[in-house]
Each structure stands twice: as C-alpha cells, then as structure tokens.
XYZ file of C-alpha atoms in Angstrom:
116
model
C 4.301 -79.158 -3.073
C 7.863 -80.482 -3.126
C 10.186 -79.316 -5.857
C 10.637 -81.868 -8.640
C 13.446 -81.020 -10.999
C 13.479 -83.607 -13.752
C 10.772 -84.856 -16.114
C 10.671 -88.343 -14.604
C 10.168 -86.921 -11.094
C 7.378 -84.701 -12.408
C 5.670 -87.614 -14.157
C 5.750 -89.849 -11.085
C 4.562 -86.966 -8.895
C 1.645 -86.387 -11.270
C 0.754 -90.074 -11.271
C 0.902 -90.316 -7.485
C -2.608 -88.865 -7.253
C -5.593 -91.212 -7.805
C -7.645 -88.553 -9.585
C -4.861 -87.904 -12.072
C -4.362 -91.646 -12.627
C -8.100 -91.943 -13.336
C -7.847 -89.073 -15.834
C -4.984 -90.864 -17.578
C -7.037 -94.061 -17.700
C -9.952 -92.236 -19.283
C -7.699 -90.556 -21.822
C -6.179 -93.926 -22.725
C -9.510 -94.586 -24.463
C -9.090 -91.441 -26.572
C -9.113 -87.686 -26.372
C -11.958 -85.941 -24.574
C -13.161 -82.412 -23.924
C -12.438 -81.206 -20.384
C -16.139 -81.051 -19.476
C -16.687 -84.705 -20.432
C -13.441 -85.712 -18.740
C -14.522 -83.995 -15.516
C -18.044 -85.494 -15.359
C -17.355 -88.564 -13.177
C -15.324 -86.624 -10.618
C -17.042 -85.088 -7.624
C -15.267 -81.732 -7.654
C -15.660 -78.249 -9.014
C -14.287 -77.652 -12.504
C -11.539 -75.269 -11.262
C -10.282 -77.965 -8.869
C -10.370 -80.534 -11.648
C -8.515 -78.118 -13.925
C -5.663 -78.049 -11.372
C -5.231 -81.807 -11.842
C -5.121 -81.320 -15.600
C -2.529 -78.576 -15.164
C -0.239 -80.924 -13.210
C -0.582 -83.585 -15.918
C 0.007 -81.064 -18.661
C 2.932 -79.332 -16.931
C 4.826 -82.621 -16.730
C 4.006 -83.459 -20.342
C 1.815 -86.525 -19.773
C -1.140 -84.861 -21.482
C -1.617 -82.023 -23.886
C -4.676 -79.915 -24.578
C -5.918 -77.666 -27.314
C -8.801 -75.299 -27.723
C -11.362 -76.333 -30.337
C -14.179 -73.881 -30.671
C -15.560 -73.343 -27.178
C -14.087 -76.544 -25.734
C -10.647 -77.573 -24.544
C -9.722 -81.131 -25.564
C -7.147 -83.287 -23.781
C -5.113 -86.253 -24.987
C -2.217 -88.357 -23.754
C 1.388 -87.859 -24.856
C 2.547 -91.488 -25.249
C 6.261 -90.670 -25.458
C 6.234 -89.312 -21.894
C 4.811 -92.606 -20.639
C 7.464 -94.476 -22.616
C 10.188 -92.656 -20.670
C 8.691 -93.778 -17.344
C 8.171 -97.326 -18.630
C 11.787 -97.467 -19.840
C 13.055 -96.382 -16.430
C 10.897 -98.992 -14.678
C 12.112 -101.717 -17.045
C 15.757 -100.828 -16.347
C 15.086 -101.001 -12.597
C 13.178 -104.292 -12.979
C 16.108 -105.836 -14.850
C 18.567 -104.539 -12.277
C 16.544 -106.128 -9.474
C 16.254 -109.420 -11.357
C 20.021 -109.467 -11.931
C 20.640 -108.929 -8.218
C 18.325 -111.794 -7.343
C 20.056 -114.026 -9.908
C 23.455 -113.211 -8.376
C 22.108 -113.912 -4.881
C 20.667 -117.238 -6.020
C 23.981 -118.200 -7.655
C 25.856 -117.268 -4.487
C 23.483 -119.235 -2.273
C 23.726 -122.265 -4.563
C 27.527 -122.049 -4.521
C 27.760 -121.702 -0.732
C 25.067 -124.258 0.066
C 22.841 -121.561 1.573
C 19.906 -122.234 -0.736
C 16.921 -123.896 0.946
C 14.921 -124.835 -2.208
C 11.977 -122.719 -1.061
C 11.517 -124.606 2.212
C 10.755 -122.650 5.352
C 13.695 -122.403 7.719
C-alpha cells in the first residue's frame, strides 16, 4: 500500500475501494454492529474487518464495543473536510473556465457551441 501522509490523502485512499464506499453508504443510514454491516459482503469477517480498519484509521468511521458487539458509525466532520476540498477545486475549475470564456469572447475565438 502506498504511503499516504495527510488526512485528506488517507480519506480518498479509503474511499477508493468499492467495498469501503458501500460500507460508508450503509452507515449513512445509521450506526450498525459489525456483524450486521458485514452481512451483504461475500467475504470472511477478518477480511471485512480490514476494510473497517482502513476507514477507522483515516477517521471516516469510529467504532465502540457495546456488550459483545462492536458498533460502527460515520464521523461526519471527516467527510466535511473532503467535501470542502472538492468544493474549492470545483470553484477553481469554474473560475478557469470563466476566464477562458472571457478570453475567447474578447479575441473572437468563441464558436457559440458550434462544431468546428
């Protein structure tokens, strides 16, 4: 596994796996015990636990022992950090496109969406 040094890198690495994204989707509905969370996945519990460890290590989920079960839940603030970063990048891209459009309009290079 490549070395990821900052929390945002760790979060995106964790979310790069479809199983972990599915876990996050299930936890978006509310907290669940690990056994219930693992049910729809076709893998042994120790393998599934590795996915949970990646999500927990990067802070996207947290878990706690309750009686004989371990319960997992999302940590919304960690998702907010990723969403904030994506919004900044979205705005930056939109600003670049706006500047390009203004330049093309000024230089007569704009084709009004027509194929060239």
